[in-house]
Structures are given as C-alpha cells and as structure tokens.
Short mmCIF file of C-alpha atoms in Angstrom, two decimals:
data_model
loop_
_atom_site.label_atom_id
_atom_site.label_comp_id
_atom_site.label_asym_id
_atom_site.label_seq_id
_atom_site.Cartn_x
_atom_site.Cartn_y
_atom_site.Cartn_z
CA MET P 1 23.86 29.70 2.21
CA GLU P 2 23.14 29.71 -1.40
CA VAL P 3 19.65 30.89 -2.47
CA ILE P 4 18.01 28.69 -5.05
CA HIS P 5 14.63 30.28 -5.39
CA SER P 6 14.63 33.96 -5.11
CA ARG P 7 10.79 34.28 -5.18
CA CYS P 8 9.05 31.56 -3.38
CA ALA P 9 6.30 30.97 -0.75
CA GLY P 10 5.61 28.59 2.07
CA LEU P 11 2.08 27.60 3.08
CA ASP P 12 1.09 26.29 6.47
CA VAL P 13 -2.19 24.46 5.67
CA HIS P 14 -4.98 23.74 8.18
CA LYS P 15 -8.60 22.68 7.90
CA GLN P 16 -10.09 26.24 7.96
CA THR P 17 -6.95 28.44 7.26
CA VAL P 18 -3.89 28.83 5.16
CA VAL P 19 -1.05 31.04 6.37
CA ALA P 20 1.08 32.06 3.41
CA CYS P 21 4.50 33.63 3.71
CA VAL P 22 6.19 35.23 0.55
CA ARG P 23 9.98 35.33 0.52
CA ILE P 24 11.66 37.61 -1.99
CA ALA P 25 15.52 37.56 -1.98
CA GLY P 26 17.45 40.64 -2.98
CA ASP P 27 20.79 42.47 -2.31
CA GLY P 28 19.85 42.99 1.25
CA PRO P 29 17.87 41.06 3.92
CA PRO P 30 15.02 39.04 2.21
CA LEU P 31 11.61 40.51 2.11
CA GLN P 32 8.96 38.41 3.84
CA GLU P 33 5.21 39.05 3.63
CA VAL P 34 2.78 36.94 5.64
CA ARG P 35 -1.07 36.70 5.18
CA THR P 36 -3.85 34.41 6.31
CA PHE P 37 -6.47 32.99 3.95
CA ALA P 38 -9.56 30.81 4.54
CA THR P 39 -9.78 27.46 2.68
CA THR P 40 -12.91 28.12 0.80
CA THR P 41 -12.67 28.07 -2.98
CA SER P 42 -12.97 31.82 -3.40
CA ALA P 43 -10.42 32.50 -0.58
CA LEU P 44 -8.00 30.03 -2.20
CA LEU P 45 -8.37 31.78 -5.61
CA SER P 46 -7.63 35.10 -3.80
CA LEU P 47 -4.56 33.34 -2.33
CA CYS P 48 -3.54 32.39 -5.97
CA ASP P 49 -3.89 36.07 -7.12
CA TRP P 50 -1.91 37.33 -3.93
CA LEU P 51 0.97 34.96 -4.81
CA ASP P 52 0.95 35.99 -8.45
CA SER P 53 1.07 39.58 -7.65
CA PHE P 54 4.62 39.01 -5.99
CA GLN P 55 5.59 36.98 -9.15
CA VAL P 56 6.18 33.87 -6.89
CA GLU P 57 7.52 31.03 -8.97
CA VAL P 58 7.67 28.09 -6.39
CA VAL P 59 5.29 27.21 -3.65
CA ALA P 60 5.85 24.69 -0.77
CA MET P 61 3.35 23.20 1.58
CA GLU P 62 3.29 20.38 4.16
CA ALA P 63 1.29 17.16 3.41
CA THR P 64 -1.32 17.72 6.13
CA GLY P 65 -4.01 14.95 6.18
CA VAL P 66 -6.07 15.73 3.23
CA TYR P 67 -6.24 19.47 3.73
CA TRP P 68 -3.36 20.10 1.28
CA LYS P 69 -5.29 18.62 -1.67
CA PRO P 70 -7.84 21.54 -2.38
CA VAL P 71 -4.95 24.06 -2.08
CA TRP P 72 -2.93 22.00 -4.47
CA HIS P 73 -5.65 21.68 -7.00
CA VAL P 74 -6.29 25.43 -7.04
CA LEU P 75 -2.61 26.48 -7.36
CA GLU P 76 -1.50 23.59 -9.68
CA GLY P 77 -0.78 24.98 -13.17
CA HIS P 78 0.00 28.55 -11.79
CA PHE P 79 3.07 27.74 -9.91
CA GLU P 80 5.76 25.11 -9.42
CA LEU P 81 4.44 23.19 -6.35
CA VAL P 82 6.48 21.23 -3.76
CA LEU P 83 4.77 18.89 -1.30
CA ALA P 84 6.94 18.48 1.75
CA ASN P 85 6.92 15.51 4.28
CA ALA P 86 6.11 17.08 7.68
CA ALA P 87 8.70 14.93 9.31
CA HIS P 88 11.35 16.31 7.09
CA VAL P 89 10.46 20.03 7.74
CA LYS P 90 9.66 19.98 11.38
CA ASN P 91 10.16 23.36 12.98
CA VAL P 92 12.21 23.91 16.35
CA PRO P 93 9.88 22.88 19.17
CA GLY P 94 8.89 25.67 21.49
CA ARG P 95 9.06 28.33 18.72
CA LYS P 96 6.14 27.00 16.65
CA THR P 97 3.38 29.18 15.43
CA ASP P 98 1.37 29.11 12.11
CA VAL P 99 3.31 32.27 11.10
CA ASN P 100 6.68 30.78 12.05
CA ASP P 101 5.92 27.56 10.27
CA SER P 102 5.18 29.34 7.00
CA MET P 103 8.24 31.46 7.18
CA TRP P 104 10.27 28.30 8.04
CA LEU P 105 8.89 26.53 4.96
CA ALA P 106 9.72 29.61 2.76
CA ASP P 107 13.14 29.67 3.96
CA LEU P 108 13.87 26.01 3.51
CA LEU P 109 12.44 26.30 -0.02
CA ALA P 110 14.55 29.33 -0.98
CA HIS P 111 17.61 27.42 -0.17
CA GLY P 112 16.62 24.20 -1.78
CA LEU P 113 16.34 22.06 1.43
CA ILE P 114 13.00 20.60 0.84
CA ARG P 115 12.75 17.28 -0.73
CA ALA P 116 9.53 17.15 -2.82
CA SER P 117 7.06 14.20 -2.24
CA PHE P 118 5.55 12.16 -5.07
CA VAL P 119 2.15 13.58 -6.18
CA PRO P 120 0.86 11.46 -9.13
CA PRO P 121 -1.26 12.91 -11.94
CA VAL P 122 -4.97 13.32 -11.37
CA ALA P 123 -5.88 10.14 -13.29
CA VAL P 124 -3.54 8.08 -11.09
CA GLN P 125 -4.95 9.75 -7.89
CA GLU P 126 -8.36 8.89 -8.79
CA LEU P 127 -7.51 5.27 -9.66
CA ARG P 128 -5.62 5.20 -6.38
CA THR P 129 -8.74 6.25 -4.47
CA LEU P 130 -10.84 3.64 -6.08
CA THR P 131 -8.38 0.80 -5.42
CA ARG P 132 -7.95 1.79 -1.77
CA THR P 133 -11.58 2.12 -1.27
CA ARG P 134 -12.06 -1.36 -2.81
CA LYS P 135 -9.50 -2.82 -0.38
CA GLN P 136 -11.41 -1.24 2.58
CA PHE P 137 -14.68 -2.61 1.42
CA VAL P 138 -13.12 -6.25 1.11
CA ARG P 139 -11.64 -5.87 4.51
CA GLU P 140 -15.08 -4.71 5.72
CA ARG P 141 -16.78 -7.61 4.09
CA SER P 142 -14.40 -10.06 5.66
CA ALA P 143 -15.03 -8.55 9.09
CA HIS P 144 -18.71 -9.11 8.61
CA ALA P 145 -18.30 -12.76 7.71
CA GLN P 146 -16.16 -13.32 10.85
CA ARG P 147 -19.09 -11.70 12.83
CA ILE P 148 -21.61 -14.15 11.23
CA GLU P 149 -19.29 -17.00 12.34
CA LYS P 150 -19.32 -15.53 15.83
CA VAL P 151 -23.09 -15.44 15.91
CA LEU P 152 -23.32 -19.05 14.60
CA GLU P 153 -20.96 -20.15 17.46
CA ASP P 154 -23.17 -18.35 19.89
CA ALA P 155 -25.99 -20.41 18.67
CA ASN P 156 -23.86 -23.44 18.73
CA LEU P 157 -24.20 -24.03 14.93
CA LYS P 158 -21.05 -25.54 13.40
CA LEU P 159 -21.69 -24.46 9.99
CA SER P 160 -18.06 -23.56 9.23
CA VAL P 161 -16.93 -27.14 10.28
CA VAL P 162 -18.75 -28.76 7.46
CA LEU P 163 -18.77 -25.96 4.83
CA SER P 164 -15.61 -24.28 3.72
CA ASP P 165 -17.11 -21.02 2.58
CA ILE P 166 -19.49 -19.43 5.13
CA LEU P 167 -20.77 -17.24 2.36
CA GLY P 168 -20.86 -19.93 -0.36
CA LYS P 169 -24.19 -20.97 -2.03
CA SER P 170 -25.01 -23.67 0.42
CA ALA P 171 -24.12 -21.68 3.33
CA ARG P 172 -26.19 -18.63 2.18
CA ALA P 173 -29.23 -20.94 1.71
CA VAL P 174 -28.68 -22.32 5.26
CA LEU P 175 -28.43 -18.91 6.81
CA GLN P 176 -31.46 -17.56 4.91
CA ALA P 177 -33.57 -20.52 6.15
CA ILE P 178 -32.52 -19.72 9.81
CA ILE P 179 -33.37 -16.08 9.27
CA ASP P 180 -36.71 -17.21 7.95
CA GLY P 181 -37.38 -19.00 11.20
CA GLN P 182 -36.32 -22.61 10.45
CA ASP P 183 -34.06 -24.44 12.91
CA ASP P 184 -34.97 -28.13 12.14
CA PRO P 185 -31.60 -29.76 11.10
CA GLN P 186 -33.60 -32.02 8.75
CA HIS P 187 -34.95 -28.92 6.86
CA LEU P 188 -31.58 -27.06 6.98
CA ILE P 189 -29.71 -30.03 5.53
CA SER P 190 -31.83 -29.88 2.36
CA CYS P 191 -30.39 -26.43 1.59
CA ILE P 192 -26.86 -27.92 1.32
CA GLY P 193 -25.61 -29.26 -2.00
CA ARG P 194 -22.84 -31.75 -2.40
CA VAL P 195 -20.20 -31.57 0.35
CA LYS P 196 -17.59 -33.81 1.77
CA ALA P 197 -19.27 -34.11 5.13
CA SER P 198 -21.60 -37.18 5.77
CA ARG P 199 -25.23 -36.69 6.46
CA ALA P 200 -24.69 -37.47 10.06
CA GLU P 201 -22.00 -34.85 10.49
CA LEU P 202 -24.19 -32.24 8.84
CA LEU P 203 -27.09 -33.05 11.24
CA GLU P 204 -24.82 -32.62 14.33
CA ALA P 205 -23.38 -29.43 12.94
CA LEU P 206 -26.83 -27.88 12.20
CA ARG P 207 -28.36 -28.78 15.53
CA GLY P 208 -28.21 -25.61 17.79
CA ARG P 209 -30.04 -23.09 19.90
CA VAL P 210 -31.11 -20.30 17.62
CA SER P 211 -32.93 -17.33 19.09
CA THR P 212 -34.67 -14.32 17.73
CA HIS P 213 -31.65 -12.23 18.61
CA HIS P 214 -29.45 -14.60 16.46
CA ARG P 215 -31.77 -14.22 13.38
CA PHE P 216 -31.80 -10.47 13.74
CA MET P 217 -28.02 -10.30 13.90
CA LEU P 218 -27.50 -12.73 10.82
CA LYS P 219 -30.13 -10.64 8.82
CA LEU P 220 -28.20 -7.41 9.66
CA HIS P 221 -24.65 -8.84 8.68
CA LEU P 222 -26.01 -10.48 5.52
CA SER P 223 -27.68 -7.31 4.38
CA HIS P 224 -24.61 -5.41 5.03
CA ILE P 225 -22.48 -7.89 3.03
CA ASP P 226 -24.97 -7.73 0.22
CA ALA P 227 -24.57 -3.99 0.09
CA LEU P 228 -20.81 -4.18 0.14
CA ASP P 229 -20.83 -6.71 -2.76
CA GLN P 230 -22.94 -4.25 -4.83
CA ALA P 231 -20.42 -1.36 -3.94
CA ILE P 232 -17.49 -3.57 -4.84
CA ALA P 233 -19.13 -4.42 -8.13
CA ALA P 234 -19.52 -0.59 -8.79
CA ILE P 235 -16.06 -0.01 -7.95
CA GLU P 236 -14.62 -2.68 -10.10
CA LYS P 237 -16.58 -1.22 -13.04
CA GLU P 238 -15.21 2.23 -12.46
CA VAL P 239 -11.68 0.95 -12.01
CA GLY P 240 -12.04 -0.74 -15.33
CA LEU P 241 -12.89 2.65 -16.95
CA GLY P 242 -10.10 4.56 -15.04
CA LEU P 243 -7.55 1.93 -15.91
CA GLU P 244 -8.13 2.53 -19.72
CA PRO P 245 -4.92 4.69 -20.14
CA PHE P 246 -2.88 2.36 -18.10
CA ARG P 247 -4.24 -1.07 -19.37
CA GLN P 248 -1.02 -1.95 -21.16
CA ALA P 249 1.17 -1.38 -18.14
CA ALA P 250 -1.10 -3.43 -15.92
CA LYS P 251 -0.94 -6.15 -18.32
CA LEU P 252 2.91 -6.10 -18.41
CA LEU P 253 3.03 -6.15 -14.57
CA SER P 254 0.54 -9.19 -14.47
CA THR P 255 3.25 -11.36 -16.25
CA MET P 256 5.29 -11.27 -13.03
CA PRO P 257 4.70 -14.41 -10.86
CA GLY P 258 2.47 -13.82 -7.91
CA LEU P 259 0.90 -10.61 -9.29
CA SER P 260 -2.76 -11.00 -10.16
CA ALA P 261 -4.71 -8.50 -12.26
CA VAL P 262 -6.01 -6.80 -9.09
CA SER P 263 -2.46 -6.58 -7.62
CA ALA P 264 -1.15 -5.04 -10.91
CA HIS P 265 -3.97 -2.42 -10.78
CA VAL P 266 -2.97 -1.55 -7.26
CA ILE P 267 0.72 -1.14 -8.20
CA VAL P 268 -0.19 1.12 -11.15
CA ALA P 269 -2.62 3.16 -9.06
CA GLU P 270 0.05 3.76 -6.25
CA ILE P 271 3.19 4.41 -8.37
CA GLY P 272 1.76 5.50 -11.79
CA ILE P 273 3.61 4.51 -14.94
CA ASP P 274 5.98 7.48 -15.27
CA MET P 275 9.25 6.08 -13.77
CA THR P 276 11.07 9.30 -14.43
CA ARG P 277 9.68 10.36 -10.97
CA PHE P 278 11.97 7.92 -9.27
CA ALA P 279 15.57 8.34 -10.41
CA THR P 280 16.59 4.70 -9.60
CA PRO P 281 14.73 1.71 -8.36
CA GLY P 282 16.45 2.34 -4.90
CA HIS P 283 14.57 5.61 -4.78
CA LEU P 284 11.26 3.81 -5.44
CA LEU P 285 11.97 1.22 -2.79
CA SER P 286 12.73 4.01 -0.34
CA TRP P 287 9.50 5.80 -1.16
CA ALA P 288 7.63 2.56 -0.64
CA CYS P 289 9.37 1.89 2.65
CA LEU P 290 10.76 -1.50 1.53
CA CYS P 291 14.45 -0.95 2.34
CA PRO P 292 16.27 -0.71 5.66
CA ARG P 293 16.27 2.49 7.45
CA ASN P 294 19.46 4.56 8.01
CA ASP P 295 20.22 4.23 11.78
CA GLU P 296 23.89 4.74 12.38
CA SER P 297 25.83 6.25 15.35
CA ALA P 298 29.45 6.03 16.04
CA GLY P 299 30.06 3.80 13.03
CA LYS P 300 27.50 1.20 14.34
CA ARG P 301 24.21 0.26 12.63
CA ARG P 302 21.64 0.12 15.27
CA SER P 303 18.46 -0.87 13.42
CA THR P 304 17.61 -2.20 10.05
CA ARG P 305 13.75 -2.37 10.53
CA LEU P 306 11.56 -0.95 7.86
CA ARG P 307 10.19 2.54 8.24
CA ARG P 308 6.47 2.93 8.73
CA GLY P 309 4.63 3.93 5.63
CA GLY P 310 3.60 2.73 2.25
CA GLN P 311 0.79 0.58 3.78
CA TRP P 312 -1.33 0.19 0.62
CA LEU P 313 1.54 -0.72 -1.76
CA LYS P 314 3.61 -2.58 0.80
CA THR P 315 0.86 -4.89 2.02
CA THR P 316 -0.04 -5.66 -1.59
CA LEU P 317 3.57 -6.56 -2.51
CA VAL P 318 4.15 -8.68 0.41
CA GLN P 319 0.90 -10.59 -0.18
CA ALA P 320 1.99 -10.97 -3.90
CA ALA P 321 5.66 -12.22 -2.79
CA TRP P 322 4.01 -15.01 -0.75
CA SER P 323 2.32 -16.22 -3.81
CA ALA P 324 5.46 -15.62 -6.09
CA VAL P 325 7.61 -17.91 -3.86
CA ARG P 326 5.23 -20.80 -4.31
CA VAL P 327 6.09 -20.81 -8.13
CA LYS P 328 8.44 -23.68 -8.52
CA GLY P 329 11.61 -23.31 -10.34
CA GLY P 330 11.61 -19.52 -10.38
CA TYR P 331 14.03 -16.79 -9.34
CA LEU P 332 11.87 -15.39 -6.66
CA GLN P 333 11.51 -18.76 -4.96
CA ALA P 334 15.18 -19.37 -5.10
CA GLN P 335 15.83 -15.95 -3.57
CA PHE P 336 13.41 -16.59 -0.70
CA HIS P 337 14.86 -19.87 0.30
CA ARG P 338 18.31 -18.53 0.10
CA LEU P 339 17.71 -15.62 2.38
CA ARG P 340 15.30 -17.52 4.78
CA ALA P 341 18.16 -19.80 5.82
CA ARG P 342 20.23 -16.95 7.06
CA ARG P 343 17.72 -14.10 7.86
CA GLY P 344 14.45 -15.76 8.55
CA ALA P 345 11.14 -15.91 6.57
CA LYS P 346 10.00 -12.51 7.35
CA LYS P 347 13.02 -10.64 6.18
CA ALA P 348 13.33 -13.00 3.21
CA ILE P 349 9.86 -12.20 2.05
CA ILE P 350 10.35 -8.35 2.32
CA ALA P 351 13.43 -8.86 0.13
CA VAL P 352 11.34 -10.69 -2.40
CA ALA P 353 8.73 -7.89 -2.35
CA ALA P 354 11.41 -5.44 -2.86
CA SER P 355 12.79 -7.40 -5.81
CA MET P 356 9.34 -7.52 -7.39
CA LEU P 357 8.94 -3.61 -7.11
CA THR P 358 12.53 -3.32 -8.59
CA ALA P 359 11.46 -5.31 -11.45
CA ALA P 360 8.30 -3.47 -11.80
CA TRP P 361 10.22 -0.14 -12.07
CA HIS P 362 12.28 -1.76 -14.90
CA MET P 363 9.23 -3.19 -16.66
CA LEU P 364 7.25 0.15 -16.57
CA ARG P 365 10.28 2.17 -17.69
CA ASP P 366 11.25 -0.23 -20.68
CA GLY P 367 7.84 -1.52 -21.40
CA THR P 368 8.99 -5.17 -21.21
CA GLU P 369 7.41 -8.24 -19.77
CA TRP P 370 8.74 -10.28 -16.87
CA HIS P 371 11.92 -12.42 -17.70
CA ASP P 372 12.58 -15.01 -15.02
CA LEU P 373 16.33 -15.64 -14.28
CA GLY P 374 15.62 -19.12 -13.12
CA ALA P 375 16.22 -21.04 -9.83
CA ALA P 376 19.93 -21.62 -10.74
CA HIS P 377 20.72 -18.01 -11.07
CA PHE P 378 22.56 -17.64 -7.81
CA ASP P 379 24.57 -20.71 -8.45
CA ARG P 380 25.53 -19.45 -11.90
CA ALA P 381 26.53 -16.02 -10.53
CA ASP P 382 29.30 -17.36 -8.39
CA ALA P 383 29.91 -21.15 -9.20
CA HIS P 384 33.21 -21.09 -7.12
CA LYS P 385 31.44 -19.89 -3.92
CA THR P 386 28.68 -22.37 -4.55
CA ALA P 387 31.23 -25.14 -4.82
CA ASN P 388 33.15 -24.20 -1.66
CA ARG P 389 29.90 -23.97 0.30
CA LEU P 390 28.78 -27.50 -0.84
CA ILE P 391 32.33 -28.92 -0.04
CA ARG P 392 32.19 -27.50 3.47
CA ARG P 393 28.85 -28.95 3.95
CA LEU P 394 29.91 -32.42 2.81
CA GLN P 395 32.97 -32.17 5.12
CA GLN P 396 30.95 -31.34 8.10
CA ILE P 397 28.85 -34.50 7.74
CA GLY P 398 32.03 -36.68 7.41
CA TYR P 399 32.96 -36.95 3.75
CA ALA P 400 36.28 -36.30 2.16
CA VAL P 401 35.77 -34.45 -1.06
CA GLN P 402 38.34 -34.20 -4.09
CA LEU P 403 37.28 -31.93 -6.95
CA THR P 404 37.74 -32.95 -10.51
CA PRO P 405 36.91 -30.36 -13.12
CA ALA P 406 34.40 -31.57 -15.62
CA GLY P 407 35.81 -32.47 -19.10
#
C-alpha cells in the first residue's frame, strides 16, 4: 500500500496519559518508536519536543471525549493535526492495548486512511461553547418551570389554567405572595392583572391547600430560575462580543424563513463561516447527520434512518424548519407538503431542514441573502408531470379530461 506520510505519529489520548507512536518510513521496514507521556502541560510540551526531534510532519489522534482538546491546543501550529472519529479507526477486538492503538493510528495515517474530522477555529469553538451552554441553561429553566407546575398541582392550585405563562408578571406576583405566606384567594387575585378568565374562575383556581413544604419548594425553584436568568443574560452579552467577526454572516442567515437571530448564531457557531472545509453541501449534510445512512447489502437498501450525532445543529435546524413551513407561499412550505403526502411529516421536516442547511452553505460561501423560489417552483420544474398527475386525479374521481393548450 502506498505511503502518503513518511514521517507521522499516532496518539492514543486518555485522561492522564498519552501514548505516542512515531512512524518513519524508509527503504526497509518502517521504524516505530513508542513513548508514554502525562497530560499535564509540561508533559505535553515534552511530547511536542519529542515529536519534533523525529521531524514528524503529521499527527493523528482520536476524538476521545474532551481529553483530546488540551493535546490539540499544545501541538497546534507545530504539526499538521488530524482528528479521527473513533468509530472510523476502531482497532481489531481482542488485540487492543494503548500501545497497539497508537501504532494502529500511525499506520492508518501513514497510508492516508484517516478521514479528518472538522475542527473549527478557536473563535468559533468559543462561540460554540457559549451557544451550547445557553441552550442547556434554557432547557434547565424550562425544567424548573415544569417543577413549579408540579408543586402547584400538588397544592391543588390551578394557576396554569387561568394564566398562560407560569413565569409571567402576574404569575410571579401570585407565586411570591404564596411564598410570603398568603393563601387567601381574595388576596391572591389582587396580584393578577388583566386576563381572559373571569373573577369566579380565578377564585376557584387559586383556592388550594398550600403547606410549608410547598412554599419552600416554590422558593427554591424560583431562586434557581432567577439565577439561570442572570446566567443566560451574561451569556447573551458574551455571545454578542464573540459574534462580532461573524455578525454579517449571521445577518445573512437570518434572512432565511424560520431562522431567528438565535438560530442563526447557533448555525454559525456549529459550522463556522469558512465553507471550504466542506467540499460540497452534501459533505456538510453528512457531517450534520441530516442525510440517509448507507446501509446496503446484496443490492438492497436496508435502512435509511438518520445517523446518530449532530444533536446541537440538527435540533436547531428541525425546530427552525417547523417555523419555516408555516410561512405561506414559500418554497420550504411547498416542499414540506409535497413530501409529507408520500413520506410522512417526520421525513418531510428532515428534508426541509436539510434544504435549509444546503441553502446556508451557499449563502455563507457566496455571501448572498435568501432567495425564495416560491411555492410554484415544483410545478414549473416539470409542468408535464404536474399536468399528468392532476389529470389522473380528476379521472379517479369520475371526470373525463381533455387537454387544450393555452393560446
């Protein structure tokens, strides 16, 4: 097999140790040197010097949790680095040791058999960390709101029946009054502003059996929600600062139907703005796990389910796709309804999300805004096929159709 990299190294990264194997190809059998280093900063600097002493050009490592990141940061700028998906470079079962793994990685790298994973620049990595943390905090806030609803139900207070937002201004005033020891419905109703429910309905909803335990739990959850609100506000401010180099790209993406400013920030944080990292839109869809898997045997396709992965980008795009298909008269809505009739709503919404990511690739590469093809795009694309489909449908319900070309 042809040797692509004559001087390379493979790293088997763990939490406390890194096993490094240097592979140098020559006229005879390749020379392999293995050494183990700690993962402290001084030890990683020693690893860098050791690799440099062999004049190593390319270094490969597995994406092991977050343990590969400090190794990557120390070696970045000194060598050409390749991050490998662990599933793609799995060693033979039963012959796995740390030394064998590092030698296996070096051997695969030497022959060009490792497909490099996408590692964005540092600025994009930091923005990605912020947007992911914000999403985690928003989810946690929603979970605490649900726990408040659970406590209220246990106290037989039907606050969510008469108020749409359990954490709105009126609801917070009622919750604070309950925490302060009030349980008289006449007093609690005075905390509520203008609502659709009648006074009698409010009195019935606010008549419950509130105990000291309920008050303690409500206070606990509300204080946690307040802390999360402060943290989310701080993250929003930091995202605004980190987004400064990518603001124009995020503005372009927000012109797409269904993409809010927050969703545009998430897309920029997940894929960056340099689309040369993905050769085609198909490569980006595959990386985001938004295309059918390859599962074929004996000439038969066995499964077209999406691959696991891409949870941060995929969930954001699917959520944005549900918003986009509600925009009337647009291409994305027409695509959704066209596919839903044949494949169902779930596969149709994934197709819309994939179309949105494909459009994002072109918009970021060319620096252009969204241009909607319109709801009639599919009819214009093949007018003859559309006419035949409509004729068949009319014939099925009992009509005889005769075509007359328009003058």
